[in-house]
Amino acid sequence: MTITLFVTLRNHWKKSTVAACALSYGGHWLYGKHCDNLLRRDACLAAREFGRQQISPQEQLKKATVILNPAACRGKANNLFEKNAAPILHLAGMEVTLVKTDYEGQAKKLMELMEQTDMLIVAGGDGTLQEVITGLLRRADHESFSKTPIGFIPLGSHNSLSESLHILSDNQVKHITSATLSILQGETVPLDVLQIKGEKEQPVFALIGLRWGAFRDVASTIKKYWYLGPLKIKAAHWFSTLREWPQVHEASVSYIAPTLRPPDLPEQKPQRPNLMYRIARRLKNYWYPPIPESPKVEEPERWDERTLSTLELSIQTQNKNPVQTVSTFYLFFNIYTIEGDYQWSCMSSIS
């Protein structure tokens, strides 16, 4: 029997080779799925411990609003969220409200109209997170609403901010589950925000930085040459060079010296004074009205200006490695092009 089997494999060596490769690939794929299921189970067991914690009868469940971009990761974001993140949030005993975006830029409008929530979770890529931050800081009550903790579940093709928030992993399931568990554990990291103002449009906020120049223009046209496959990047640079040479951009940069950031002190509600003190203070104000103080005159900001001539202008925050940041300060820029009608005013709070 064994000899007949080896003879058959030898006589049909091509089919045997294809079958061996198929079985090897299938076994590796099944083993990967098994490992992913083990990661999901461990994460769900950890989340169940949060859900078993007792709360007082007067205390309500925490409300979490999830902004999900289904188009992220080439349309796979919805499936990734439902498999890896949604069970963890539900097992933790949170009241989850899922809001899906239908088109680019909708997250900005949703944030401008969103009601107060205990926690805001962004499930998507860098673009989705940038839209949510922009919509949040455009609100009239952004000073109070911005105190809401924001969680980030990396589901996009480009997650540049993940290395600042979570431990990177080659396994996508582990990356998503660990990010969701970090949200439940309440781990927070202070980040910088770069404000970009235009002459007519509303301000736009970014977390990574601002790029302007030849390479940024080429990066926006790479998708047009998708049919060239691995040569599309070189083709985009080549055609851009043919259209414009030399590719030198001139700009004038105005900036001011960094100023210290005010410390984040916890809010303390002052105690109400006793009744006799309040009566005496009202009588004093009635008989001796206080003299109104003259308004303080703010000193004008002193801007320094520098003219640049370069291929690429890049302004980056320190969000790539916020843990190693030593000082705390504000950094302001005012950038505008010489030959254009656009103007950017950028503010970065570096923590």
Short mmCIF file of C-alpha atoms in Angstrom, two decimals:
data_model
loop_
_atom_site.label_atom_id
_atom_site.label_comp_id
_atom_site.label_asym_id
_atom_site.label_seq_id
_atom_site.Cartn_x
_atom_site.Cartn_y
_atom_site.Cartn_z
CA MET A 1 0.00 0.00 0.00
CA THR A 2 2.74 2.42 0.96
CA ILE A 3 4.82 1.49 -2.09
CA THR A 4 1.82 1.99 -4.37
CA LEU A 5 1.24 5.45 -2.85
CA PHE A 6 4.81 6.56 -3.48
CA VAL A 7 4.69 5.20 -7.05
CA THR A 8 1.50 7.13 -7.72
CA LEU A 9 2.98 10.35 -6.33
CA ARG A 10 6.10 9.87 -8.43
CA ASN A 11 4.20 9.20 -11.63
CA HIS A 12 1.98 12.27 -11.05
CA TRP A 13 4.62 14.54 -9.57
CA LYS A 14 3.13 17.73 -11.05
CA LYS A 15 -0.28 17.14 -9.53
CA SER A 16 1.36 16.06 -6.30
CA THR A 17 3.38 19.30 -6.14
CA VAL A 18 0.29 21.46 -6.75
CA ALA A 19 -1.67 19.53 -4.14
CA ALA A 20 1.13 19.84 -1.58
CA CYS A 21 1.35 23.61 -2.16
CA ALA A 22 -2.42 23.96 -1.86
CA LEU A 23 -2.54 21.94 1.37
CA SER A 24 0.38 23.91 2.81
CA TYR A 25 -1.26 27.24 1.99
CA GLY A 26 -4.63 26.06 3.30
CA GLY A 27 -3.09 24.81 6.53
CA HIS A 28 -1.25 28.09 7.07
CA TRP A 29 -4.46 30.05 6.39
CA LEU A 30 -6.47 27.94 8.81
CA TYR A 31 -3.77 28.28 11.48
CA GLY A 32 -3.85 32.06 11.07
CA LYS A 33 -7.63 32.09 11.46
CA HIS A 34 -7.32 29.96 14.58
CA CYS A 35 -4.78 32.37 16.09
CA ASP A 36 -7.04 35.32 15.29
CA ASN A 37 -9.95 33.63 17.04
CA LEU A 38 -7.77 33.06 20.11
CA LEU A 39 -6.86 36.76 20.16
CA ARG A 40 -10.53 37.74 19.90
CA ARG A 41 -11.47 35.36 22.72
CA ASP A 42 -8.75 36.69 25.05
CA ALA A 43 -9.81 40.27 24.33
CA CYS A 44 -13.47 39.44 24.99
CA LEU A 45 -12.57 37.76 28.30
CA ALA A 46 -10.67 40.89 29.33
CA ALA A 47 -13.59 43.11 28.30
CA ARG A 48 -16.03 40.95 30.27
CA GLU A 49 -14.17 41.86 33.47
CA PHE A 50 -14.99 45.51 32.81
CA GLY A 51 -18.64 44.61 32.26
CA ARG A 52 -18.86 42.72 35.55
CA GLN A 53 -17.86 45.75 37.62
CA GLN A 54 -20.72 46.90 39.84
CA ILE A 55 -22.07 50.44 39.68
CA SER A 56 -24.33 52.34 42.04
CA PRO A 57 -28.07 52.59 41.30
CA GLN A 58 -27.75 56.33 40.62
CA GLU A 59 -24.90 55.86 38.16
CA GLN A 60 -25.75 55.39 34.50
CA LEU A 61 -23.97 53.31 31.90
CA LYS A 62 -21.23 55.06 29.99
CA LYS A 63 -22.28 56.22 26.55
CA ALA A 64 -19.84 55.75 23.69
CA THR A 65 -20.42 57.25 20.25
CA VAL A 66 -18.52 55.47 17.46
CA ILE A 67 -17.82 57.29 14.19
CA LEU A 68 -17.18 54.50 11.66
CA ASN A 69 -15.94 55.00 8.11
CA PRO A 70 -17.05 51.86 6.22
CA ALA A 71 -15.01 52.84 3.16
CA ALA A 72 -11.70 52.66 5.07
CA CYS A 73 -9.26 49.83 4.35
CA ARG A 74 -10.73 49.38 0.85
CA GLY A 75 -14.24 48.82 2.15
CA LYS A 76 -13.27 46.27 4.83
CA ALA A 77 -13.57 48.59 7.84
CA ASN A 78 -17.17 47.66 8.68
CA ASN A 79 -16.39 43.93 8.75
CA LEU A 80 -13.22 44.50 10.79
CA PHE A 81 -15.10 46.58 13.35
CA GLU A 82 -17.98 44.12 13.75
CA LYS A 83 -15.63 41.16 14.21
CA ASN A 84 -12.87 42.63 16.37
CA ALA A 85 -14.04 45.79 18.16
CA ALA A 86 -17.83 45.75 18.55
CA PRO A 87 -18.00 42.60 20.76
CA ILE A 88 -15.40 44.07 23.13
CA LEU A 89 -17.34 47.31 23.57
CA HIS A 90 -20.63 45.53 24.20
CA LEU A 91 -19.12 43.05 26.68
CA ALA A 92 -17.64 45.97 28.61
CA GLY A 93 -21.19 47.11 29.45
CA MET A 94 -21.14 50.32 27.43
CA GLU A 95 -24.08 51.90 25.65
CA VAL A 96 -22.70 52.09 22.11
CA THR A 97 -24.15 54.36 19.44
CA LEU A 98 -22.76 53.55 15.99
CA VAL A 99 -22.72 56.31 13.35
CA LYS A 100 -21.52 55.39 9.86
CA THR A 101 -20.33 57.98 7.38
CA ASP A 102 -21.58 57.83 3.79
CA TYR A 103 -19.20 60.22 2.04
CA GLU A 104 -15.96 62.10 2.54
CA GLY A 105 -16.29 65.08 4.84
CA GLN A 106 -19.50 63.91 6.54
CA ALA A 107 -17.72 63.30 9.84
CA LYS A 108 -17.08 67.06 10.13
CA LYS A 109 -20.79 67.84 9.84
CA LEU A 110 -21.74 65.06 12.26
CA MET A 111 -19.36 66.39 14.90
CA GLU A 112 -20.74 69.91 14.60
CA LEU A 113 -24.25 68.58 15.40
CA MET A 114 -23.38 65.82 17.88
CA GLU A 115 -24.73 65.88 21.41
CA GLN A 116 -22.61 65.44 24.52
CA THR A 117 -21.33 61.92 25.12
CA ASP A 118 -19.09 60.23 27.68
CA MET A 119 -16.66 58.87 25.10
CA LEU A 120 -16.02 59.41 21.41
CA ILE A 121 -14.45 56.59 19.39
CA VAL A 122 -13.14 57.04 15.85
CA ALA A 123 -12.99 53.83 13.80
CA GLY A 124 -11.18 54.46 10.54
CA GLY A 125 -7.92 55.85 9.22
CA ASP A 126 -6.00 59.12 9.41
CA GLY A 127 -8.55 60.91 7.22
CA THR A 128 -11.49 59.97 9.42
CA LEU A 129 -9.66 61.07 12.57
CA GLN A 130 -8.70 64.38 10.97
CA GLU A 131 -12.33 65.05 10.00
CA VAL A 132 -13.58 64.30 13.51
CA ILE A 133 -10.99 66.59 15.13
CA THR A 134 -11.80 69.36 12.65
CA GLY A 135 -15.54 69.12 13.27
CA LEU A 136 -15.03 69.01 17.05
CA LEU A 137 -12.84 72.11 17.19
CA ARG A 138 -15.16 74.03 14.86
CA ARG A 139 -17.96 73.85 17.41
CA ALA A 140 -18.89 76.95 19.35
CA ASP A 141 -18.60 74.96 22.59
CA HIS A 142 -15.34 73.25 21.61
CA GLU A 143 -13.64 74.26 24.88
CA SER A 144 -16.04 72.12 26.91
CA PHE A 145 -16.70 69.45 24.27
CA SER A 146 -12.99 68.90 23.62
CA LYS A 147 -12.64 67.54 27.17
CA THR A 148 -14.47 64.42 26.01
CA PRO A 149 -11.94 61.57 25.68
CA ILE A 150 -11.41 60.41 22.10
CA GLY A 151 -10.48 56.83 21.30
CA PHE A 152 -9.00 55.68 18.00
CA ILE A 153 -9.45 52.22 16.49
CA PRO A 154 -7.09 51.92 13.49
CA LEU A 155 -9.07 50.48 10.57
CA GLY A 156 -7.63 52.46 7.68
CA SER A 157 -4.97 51.72 5.12
CA HIS A 158 -2.77 54.47 6.61
CA ASN A 159 -2.67 54.75 10.40
CA SER A 160 0.24 57.13 10.95
CA LEU A 161 -0.91 58.02 14.45
CA SER A 162 -1.15 54.45 15.73
CA GLU A 163 2.51 54.26 16.69
CA SER A 164 1.93 57.16 19.09
CA LEU A 165 -1.13 55.61 20.72
CA HIS A 166 -0.69 51.83 20.62
CA ILE A 167 2.02 49.24 20.34
CA LEU A 168 2.28 48.36 16.66
CA SER A 169 1.71 44.76 15.62
CA ASP A 170 1.96 42.94 12.32
CA ASN A 171 -1.27 41.12 13.16
CA GLN A 172 -4.23 43.34 12.27
CA VAL A 173 -6.59 41.58 14.67
CA LYS A 174 -4.19 42.07 17.58
CA HIS A 175 -3.71 45.70 16.64
CA ILE A 176 -7.46 46.39 16.64
CA THR A 177 -8.25 44.44 19.81
CA SER A 178 -5.38 46.00 21.78
CA ALA A 179 -6.50 49.48 20.69
CA THR A 180 -10.06 48.77 21.83
CA LEU A 181 -8.89 47.44 25.19
CA SER A 182 -6.74 50.54 25.66
CA ILE A 183 -9.88 52.63 25.27
CA LEU A 184 -11.65 50.62 27.98
CA GLN A 185 -8.67 50.97 30.32
CA GLY A 186 -8.79 54.76 29.97
CA GLU A 187 -5.23 55.17 28.72
CA THR A 188 -4.76 58.73 27.44
CA VAL A 189 -1.93 60.44 25.55
CA PRO A 190 -1.78 64.25 25.03
CA LEU A 191 -1.42 65.14 21.35
CA ASP A 192 -0.71 68.24 19.30
CA VAL A 193 -3.25 69.88 17.02
CA LEU A 194 -2.23 71.90 13.97
CA GLN A 195 -4.72 74.57 12.92
CA ILE A 196 -4.78 75.63 9.26
CA LYS A 197 -6.76 78.78 8.48
CA GLY A 198 -7.80 79.96 5.05
CA GLU A 199 -8.91 83.38 3.92
CA LYS A 200 -12.49 82.29 3.16
CA GLU A 201 -13.00 78.72 4.34
CA GLN A 202 -13.33 77.50 7.92
CA PRO A 203 -10.17 76.31 9.72
CA VAL A 204 -8.95 72.75 9.26
CA PHE A 205 -7.17 70.86 12.02
CA ALA A 206 -4.53 68.16 11.63
CA LEU A 207 -2.67 65.87 14.02
CA ILE A 208 0.35 64.87 11.95
CA GLY A 209 1.41 68.02 10.13
CA LEU A 210 1.17 70.10 6.98
CA ARG A 211 2.88 69.42 3.66
CA TRP A 212 3.01 71.85 0.76
CA GLY A 213 5.14 71.66 -2.35
CA ALA A 214 6.11 69.54 -5.32
CA PHE A 215 6.12 66.12 -3.64
CA ARG A 216 2.72 66.75 -2.04
CA ASP A 217 1.25 67.70 -5.42
CA VAL A 218 2.65 64.53 -6.99
CA ALA A 219 1.29 62.35 -4.19
CA SER A 220 -2.24 63.53 -4.96
CA THR A 221 -1.94 62.40 -8.62
CA ILE A 222 -0.49 58.90 -8.09
CA LYS A 223 -3.92 57.25 -8.20
CA LYS A 224 -4.43 58.50 -11.76
CA TYR A 225 -1.72 56.11 -12.97
CA TRP A 226 -3.10 52.99 -11.29
CA TYR A 227 -2.91 51.07 -14.58
CA LEU A 228 0.91 51.22 -14.48
CA GLY A 229 1.06 49.05 -11.36
CA PRO A 230 4.36 49.33 -9.44
CA LEU A 231 5.55 52.06 -11.84
CA LYS A 232 2.74 54.48 -10.99
CA ILE A 233 4.83 56.44 -8.44
CA LYS A 234 7.73 56.94 -10.83
CA ALA A 235 5.32 57.84 -13.64
CA ALA A 236 3.63 60.49 -11.50
CA HIS A 237 6.97 62.14 -10.69
CA TRP A 238 8.08 61.92 -14.32
CA PHE A 239 4.98 63.57 -15.78
CA SER A 240 4.99 66.19 -13.04
CA THR A 241 8.58 67.08 -13.96
CA LEU A 242 7.62 67.43 -17.61
CA ARG A 243 4.71 69.75 -16.81
CA GLU A 244 6.71 72.08 -14.53
CA TRP A 245 10.42 72.66 -14.26
CA PRO A 246 12.07 73.80 -12.09
CA GLN A 247 9.68 72.71 -9.35
CA VAL A 248 10.67 75.36 -6.85
CA HIS A 249 7.97 76.89 -4.65
CA GLU A 250 8.41 80.23 -2.95
CA ALA A 251 6.74 81.04 0.34
CA SER A 252 6.88 83.56 3.14
CA VAL A 253 6.75 82.12 6.66
CA SER A 254 5.74 84.29 9.61
CA TYR A 255 6.09 82.95 13.12
CA ILE A 256 6.28 83.99 16.74
CA ALA A 257 8.36 82.63 19.59
CA PRO A 258 6.91 79.66 21.51
CA THR A 259 4.91 80.48 24.61
CA LEU A 260 4.28 78.29 27.63
CA ARG A 261 1.13 76.23 27.63
CA PRO A 262 -1.14 76.71 30.67
CA PRO A 263 -1.22 73.64 32.92
CA ASP A 264 -4.22 71.34 32.79
CA LEU A 265 -5.59 71.81 36.29
CA PRO A 266 -8.60 69.82 37.50
CA GLU A 267 -11.82 71.76 37.76
CA GLN A 268 -12.63 72.66 41.37
CA LYS A 269 -16.03 74.04 42.24
CA PRO A 270 -15.61 76.79 44.85
CA GLN A 271 -17.51 76.35 48.08
CA ARG A 272 -20.47 78.63 48.65
CA PRO A 273 -19.82 81.12 51.49
CA ASN A 274 -22.11 81.20 54.53
CA LEU A 275 -25.25 83.31 54.75
CA MET A 276 -23.85 86.11 56.93
CA TYR A 277 -20.92 86.63 54.61
CA ARG A 278 -23.21 86.89 51.58
CA ILE A 279 -25.46 89.44 53.31
CA ALA A 280 -22.49 91.57 54.37
CA ARG A 281 -21.04 91.48 50.85
CA ARG A 282 -24.34 92.62 49.30
CA LEU A 283 -24.68 95.49 51.75
CA LYS A 284 -21.14 96.56 51.07
CA ASN A 285 -21.72 96.53 47.32
CA TYR A 286 -24.93 98.52 47.81
CA TRP A 287 -23.40 101.31 49.92
CA TYR A 288 -20.00 101.31 48.27
CA PRO A 289 -20.44 100.24 44.63
CA PRO A 290 -17.24 98.72 43.20
CA ILE A 291 -15.36 100.77 40.63
CA PRO A 292 -15.29 98.92 37.29
CA GLU A 293 -11.81 98.01 36.19
CA SER A 294 -10.51 99.31 32.91
CA PRO A 295 -10.19 96.60 30.26
CA LYS A 296 -6.72 95.22 29.78
CA VAL A 297 -5.03 96.14 26.54
CA GLU A 298 -3.52 93.08 24.94
CA GLU A 299 -0.12 93.53 23.43
CA PRO A 300 0.01 92.82 19.69
CA GLU A 301 1.74 89.62 18.67
CA ARG A 302 5.19 90.08 17.26
CA TRP A 303 5.60 88.05 14.11
CA ASP A 304 8.91 87.33 12.44
CA GLU A 305 8.90 86.75 8.70
CA ARG A 306 11.18 84.60 6.57
CA THR A 307 11.12 84.01 2.82
CA LEU A 308 11.71 80.45 1.62
CA SER A 309 12.42 78.92 -1.76
CA THR A 310 12.17 75.14 -1.64
CA LEU A 311 10.72 72.05 -3.27
CA GLU A 312 8.75 70.98 -0.19
CA LEU A 313 7.57 72.77 2.93
CA SER A 314 6.66 70.50 5.83
CA ILE A 315 5.40 71.43 9.30
CA GLN A 316 5.10 68.49 11.66
CA THR A 317 3.91 68.07 15.19
CA GLN A 318 5.56 65.86 17.80
CA ASN A 319 2.69 63.35 17.79
CA LYS A 320 4.98 60.72 16.30
CA ASN A 321 6.61 60.28 19.71
CA PRO A 322 4.69 62.30 22.31
CA VAL A 323 6.01 60.34 25.29
CA GLN A 324 9.55 61.68 24.87
CA THR A 325 8.40 65.31 24.67
CA VAL A 326 10.12 67.31 27.43
CA SER A 327 8.77 70.85 27.26
CA THR A 328 5.23 72.15 26.86
CA PHE A 329 4.62 75.13 24.62
CA TYR A 330 2.49 76.61 21.88
CA LEU A 331 3.86 77.10 18.39
CA PHE A 332 2.26 79.46 15.88
CA PHE A 333 2.85 79.76 12.15
CA ASN A 334 1.43 82.01 9.49
CA ILE A 335 2.25 80.73 6.01
CA TYR A 336 1.14 82.12 2.69
CA THR A 337 2.26 81.75 -0.90
CA ILE A 338 3.61 84.71 -2.83
CA GLU A 339 1.86 83.94 -6.12
CA GLY A 340 -1.46 82.64 -4.75
CA ASP A 341 -4.60 83.82 -2.99
CA TYR A 342 -4.38 81.20 -0.26
CA GLN A 343 -3.25 81.78 3.28
CA TRP A 344 -2.63 79.32 6.08
CA SER A 345 -2.45 80.18 9.75
CA CYS A 346 -1.25 77.18 11.71
CA MET A 347 -1.31 76.69 15.46
CA SER A 348 0.26 73.69 17.12
CA SER A 349 -0.14 72.89 20.81
CA ILE A 350 2.80 70.63 21.64
CA SER A 351 2.50 68.69 24.87
#
